[in-house]
Coordinates of C-alpha atoms in Angstrom, one line a residue:
X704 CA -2.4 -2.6 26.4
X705 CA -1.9 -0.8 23.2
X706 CA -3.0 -2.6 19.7
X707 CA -0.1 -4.2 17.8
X708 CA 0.3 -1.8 14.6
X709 CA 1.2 -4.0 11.0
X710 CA 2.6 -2.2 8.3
X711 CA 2.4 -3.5 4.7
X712 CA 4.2 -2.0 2.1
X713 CA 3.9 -1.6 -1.6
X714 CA 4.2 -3.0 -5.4
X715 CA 8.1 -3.7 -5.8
X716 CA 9.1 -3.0 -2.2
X717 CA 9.6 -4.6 1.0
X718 CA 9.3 -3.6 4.3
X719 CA 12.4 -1.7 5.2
X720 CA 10.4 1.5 3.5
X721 CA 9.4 1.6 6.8
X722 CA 12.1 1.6 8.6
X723 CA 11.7 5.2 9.8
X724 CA 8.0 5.3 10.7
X725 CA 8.9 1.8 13.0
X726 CA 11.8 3.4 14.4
X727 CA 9.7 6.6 15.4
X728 CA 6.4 4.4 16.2
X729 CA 8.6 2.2 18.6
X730 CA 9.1 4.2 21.9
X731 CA 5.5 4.3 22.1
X732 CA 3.7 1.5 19.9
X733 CA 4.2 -1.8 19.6
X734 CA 5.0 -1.9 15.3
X735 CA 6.1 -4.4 12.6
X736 CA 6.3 -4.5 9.1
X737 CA 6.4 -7.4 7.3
X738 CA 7.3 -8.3 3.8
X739 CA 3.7 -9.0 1.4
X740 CA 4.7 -12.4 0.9
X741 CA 6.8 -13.1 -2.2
X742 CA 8.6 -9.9 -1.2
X743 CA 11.9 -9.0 0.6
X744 CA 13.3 -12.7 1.1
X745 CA 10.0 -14.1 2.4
X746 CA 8.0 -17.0 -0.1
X747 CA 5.2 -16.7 -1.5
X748 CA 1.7 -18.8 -0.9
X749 CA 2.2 -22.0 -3.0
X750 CA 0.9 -22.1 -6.3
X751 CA -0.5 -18.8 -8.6
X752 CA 0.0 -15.7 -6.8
X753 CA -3.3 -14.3 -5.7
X754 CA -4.3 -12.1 -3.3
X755 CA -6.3 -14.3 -0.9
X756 CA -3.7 -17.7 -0.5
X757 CA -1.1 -14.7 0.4
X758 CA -3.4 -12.7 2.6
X759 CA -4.0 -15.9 4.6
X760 CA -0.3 -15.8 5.0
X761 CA 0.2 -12.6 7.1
X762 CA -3.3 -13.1 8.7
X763 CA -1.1 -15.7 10.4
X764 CA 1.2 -13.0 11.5
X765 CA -1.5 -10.6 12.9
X766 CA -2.6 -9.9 16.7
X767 CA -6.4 -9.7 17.5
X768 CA -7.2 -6.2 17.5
X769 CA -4.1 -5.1 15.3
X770 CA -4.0 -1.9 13.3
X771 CA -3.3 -2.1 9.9
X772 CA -1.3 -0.1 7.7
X773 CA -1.5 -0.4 4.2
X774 CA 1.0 1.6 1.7
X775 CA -0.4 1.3 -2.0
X776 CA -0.8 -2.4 -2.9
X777 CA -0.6 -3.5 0.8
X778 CA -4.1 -1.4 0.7
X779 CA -5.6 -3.7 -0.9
X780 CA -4.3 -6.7 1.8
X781 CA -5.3 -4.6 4.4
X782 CA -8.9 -4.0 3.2
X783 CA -9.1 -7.9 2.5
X784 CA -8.1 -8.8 5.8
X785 CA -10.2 -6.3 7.6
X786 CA -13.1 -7.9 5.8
X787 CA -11.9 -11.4 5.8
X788 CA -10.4 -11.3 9.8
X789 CA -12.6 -9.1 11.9
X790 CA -11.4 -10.1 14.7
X791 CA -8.0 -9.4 14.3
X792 CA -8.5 -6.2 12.8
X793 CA -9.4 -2.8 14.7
X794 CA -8.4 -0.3 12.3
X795 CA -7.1 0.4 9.1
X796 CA -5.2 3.2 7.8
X797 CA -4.6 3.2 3.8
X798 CA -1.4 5.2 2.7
X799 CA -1.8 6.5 -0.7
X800 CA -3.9 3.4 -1.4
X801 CA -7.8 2.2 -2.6
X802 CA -10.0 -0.4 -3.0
X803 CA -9.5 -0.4 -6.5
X804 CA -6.8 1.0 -8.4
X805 CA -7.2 0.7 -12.5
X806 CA -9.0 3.7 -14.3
X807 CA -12.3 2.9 -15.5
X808 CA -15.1 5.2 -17.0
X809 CA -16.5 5.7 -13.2
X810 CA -13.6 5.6 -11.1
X811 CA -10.1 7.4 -11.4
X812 CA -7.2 5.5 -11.2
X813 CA -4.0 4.1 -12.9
X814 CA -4.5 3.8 -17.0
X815 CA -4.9 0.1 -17.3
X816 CA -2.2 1.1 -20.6
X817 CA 0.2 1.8 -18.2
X818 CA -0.2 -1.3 -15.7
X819 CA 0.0 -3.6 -19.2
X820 CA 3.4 -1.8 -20.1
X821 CA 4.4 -2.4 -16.7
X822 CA 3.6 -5.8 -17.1
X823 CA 5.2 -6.4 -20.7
X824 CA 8.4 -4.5 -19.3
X825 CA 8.4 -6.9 -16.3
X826 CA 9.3 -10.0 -18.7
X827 CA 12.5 -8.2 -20.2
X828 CA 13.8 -6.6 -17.1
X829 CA 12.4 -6.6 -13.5
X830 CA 15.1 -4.3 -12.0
X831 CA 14.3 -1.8 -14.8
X832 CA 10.7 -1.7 -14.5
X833 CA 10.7 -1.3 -10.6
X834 CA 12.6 2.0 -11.1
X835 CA 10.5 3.0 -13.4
X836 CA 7.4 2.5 -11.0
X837 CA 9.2 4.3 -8.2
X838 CA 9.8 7.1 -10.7
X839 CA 6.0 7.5 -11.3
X840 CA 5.6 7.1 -7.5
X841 CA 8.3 10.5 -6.5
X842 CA 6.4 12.2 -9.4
X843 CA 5.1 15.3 -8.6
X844 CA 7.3 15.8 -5.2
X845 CA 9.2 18.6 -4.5
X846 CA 12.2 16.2 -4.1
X847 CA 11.4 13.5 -6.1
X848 CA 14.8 12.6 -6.9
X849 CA 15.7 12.4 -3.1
X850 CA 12.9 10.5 -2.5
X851 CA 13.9 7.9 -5.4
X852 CA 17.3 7.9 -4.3
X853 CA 16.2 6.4 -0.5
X854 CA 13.6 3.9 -1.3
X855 CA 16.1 2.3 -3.8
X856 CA 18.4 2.3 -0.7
X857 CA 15.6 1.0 1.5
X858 CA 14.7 -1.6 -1.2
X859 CA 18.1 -2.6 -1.7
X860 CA 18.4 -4.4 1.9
X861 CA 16.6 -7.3 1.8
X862 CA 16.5 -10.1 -1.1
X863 CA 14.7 -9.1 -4.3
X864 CA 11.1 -9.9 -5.1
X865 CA 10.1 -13.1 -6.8
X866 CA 9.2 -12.9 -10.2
X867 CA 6.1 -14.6 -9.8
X868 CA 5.0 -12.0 -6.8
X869 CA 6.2 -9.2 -9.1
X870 CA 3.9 -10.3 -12.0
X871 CA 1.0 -11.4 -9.8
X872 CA 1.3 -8.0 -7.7
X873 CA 0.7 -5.9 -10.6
X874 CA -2.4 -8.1 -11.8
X875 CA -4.2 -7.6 -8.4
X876 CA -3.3 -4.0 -8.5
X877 CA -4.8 -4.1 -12.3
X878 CA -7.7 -6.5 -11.3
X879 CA -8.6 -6.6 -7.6
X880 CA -11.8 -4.6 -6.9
X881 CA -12.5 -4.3 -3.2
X882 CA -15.0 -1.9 -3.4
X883 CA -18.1 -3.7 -2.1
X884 CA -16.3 -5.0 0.5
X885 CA -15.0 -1.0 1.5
X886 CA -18.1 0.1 1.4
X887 CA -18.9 -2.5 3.9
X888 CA -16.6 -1.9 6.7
X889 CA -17.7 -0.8 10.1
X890 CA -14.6 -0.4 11.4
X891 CA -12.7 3.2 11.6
X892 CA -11.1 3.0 8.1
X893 CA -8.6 6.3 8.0
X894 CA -6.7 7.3 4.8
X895 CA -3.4 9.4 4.1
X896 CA -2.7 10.5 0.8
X897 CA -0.3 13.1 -1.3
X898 CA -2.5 15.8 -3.3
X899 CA -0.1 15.5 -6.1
X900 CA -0.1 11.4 -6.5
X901 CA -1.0 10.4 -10.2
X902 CA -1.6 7.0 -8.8
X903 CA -4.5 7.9 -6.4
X904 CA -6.0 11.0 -7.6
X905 CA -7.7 13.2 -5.3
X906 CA -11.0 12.5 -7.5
X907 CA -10.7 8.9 -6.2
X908 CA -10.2 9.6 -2.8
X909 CA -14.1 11.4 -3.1
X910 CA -15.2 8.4 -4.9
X911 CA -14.0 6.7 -1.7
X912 CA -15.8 9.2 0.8
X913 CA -19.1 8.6 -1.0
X914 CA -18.6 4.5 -1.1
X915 CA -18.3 4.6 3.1
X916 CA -19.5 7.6 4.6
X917 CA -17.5 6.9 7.3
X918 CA -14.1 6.6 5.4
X919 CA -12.1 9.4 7.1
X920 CA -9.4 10.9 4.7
X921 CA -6.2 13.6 5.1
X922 CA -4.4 14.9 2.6
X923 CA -0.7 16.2 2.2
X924 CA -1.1 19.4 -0.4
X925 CA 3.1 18.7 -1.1
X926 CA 3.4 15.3 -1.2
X927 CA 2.8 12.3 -4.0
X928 CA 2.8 8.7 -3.7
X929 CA 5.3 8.0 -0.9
X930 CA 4.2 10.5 1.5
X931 CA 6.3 8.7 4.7
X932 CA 9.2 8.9 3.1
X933 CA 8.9 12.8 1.1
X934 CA 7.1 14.5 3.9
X935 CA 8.3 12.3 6.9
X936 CA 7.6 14.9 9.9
X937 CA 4.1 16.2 8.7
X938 CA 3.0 12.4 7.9
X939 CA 4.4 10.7 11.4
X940 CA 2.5 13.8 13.3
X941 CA -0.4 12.8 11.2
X942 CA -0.3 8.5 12.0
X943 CA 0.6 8.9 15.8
X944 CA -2.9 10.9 15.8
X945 CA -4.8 8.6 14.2
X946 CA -3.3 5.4 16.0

């Protein structure tokens, strides 16, 4: 019997952005997506958001042996629960995603600048600042408006996040470093990312090759930070061969 396959979306979203990959998936996987919890209608752990009390929550969720897909800040859940659950993890494919994502002196990543404005422009309007974010996330594309246009569709079918997720979302993504525990993992651990994603550079991705040797990672030369939804074809070809 095949492995259940969990997909975990990103900062702002829910799960129907992956409403296309479960729909192709289907016929021959068995697939869900769930909301990160505090996302798309579904509450949040009780109490500050953190990464660990709402990990515990989709742990709940998960088969033994399930593979784990992790878009951008569901990344980070899905490295925590590969280290934290063992047993209920086989696999774990990163989409556009790392163990840590704010810029420091000796790792690429996000300008912690830009996760504080983020944060600031949360307080005075949520709706705003998430199209800003999935702005930044299209950039680069060759249809970047397109691909704006249909995650804001996508996004638009379930409930909106909660505040408290929002804000406590972008501090993990500004805070949590799962390096060490990365580096760790003995299980396959696959990535997928978009050459032209100024969220992940390409000079992270080889910071992540040298942490776990055994890190495998592919790379769309077209696509940015939403590679399943901008380059759909050429990144389903790509999952069903690593699944």
């Amino acid at each position: 019997m095949q492995n259940e396959v969990m997909l975990l979306h990103g900062w702002g979203m829910n799960k129907a952005v992956w409403q296309l990959c479960e729909e192709a998936l289907a016929p021959t996987t068995p697939v869900k997506a769930v909301n990160i919890p505090g996302f798309g209608g579904t509450p949040s752990a009780e109490g500050d958001y953190s990464l660990e009390r709402n990990a515990l929550l989709i742990a709940e969720q998960l088969m033994p042996q399930s593979v784990l897909i992790g878009w951008s800040l569901g990344g980070l859940f899905a490295l925590y629960l590969a280290a934290h659950f063992p047993d209920k993890v086989s696999k774990v494919i990163l989409v556009a995603s790392t163990p840590f994502f704010c810029e420091q002196a000796d790792w690429p990543g996000i300008a912690p600048k830009v996760l504080n404005n983020f944060e600031t422009q949360l307080q005075t309007n949520s709706a705003k600042t998430i199209e800003r974010f999935l702005a930044i996330q299209a950039m680069g594309s060759e249809h970047a408006r397109e691909d704006i246009k249909q995650l804001k569709a996508l996004l638009g079918t379930l409930p909106e996040a909660e505040a408290k997720a929002l804000a406590g979302g972008l501090e993990i993504l500004k805070s949590q470093d799962l390096r060490d525990e990365f580096s760790r993992l003995q299980l396959p651990t696959i990535g997928i990312f978009g050459r032209l994603d100024s969220l992940v550079p390409q000079a992270a991705v080889e910071k992540m090759q040298v942490l776990n040797p055994n890190f495998k990672a592919h790379t769309l030369a077209k696509a940015s930070h939403a590679p399943f939804i901008s380059h759909k074809e050429a990144f389903l070809s790509l999952l069903k061969s690593i699944i």
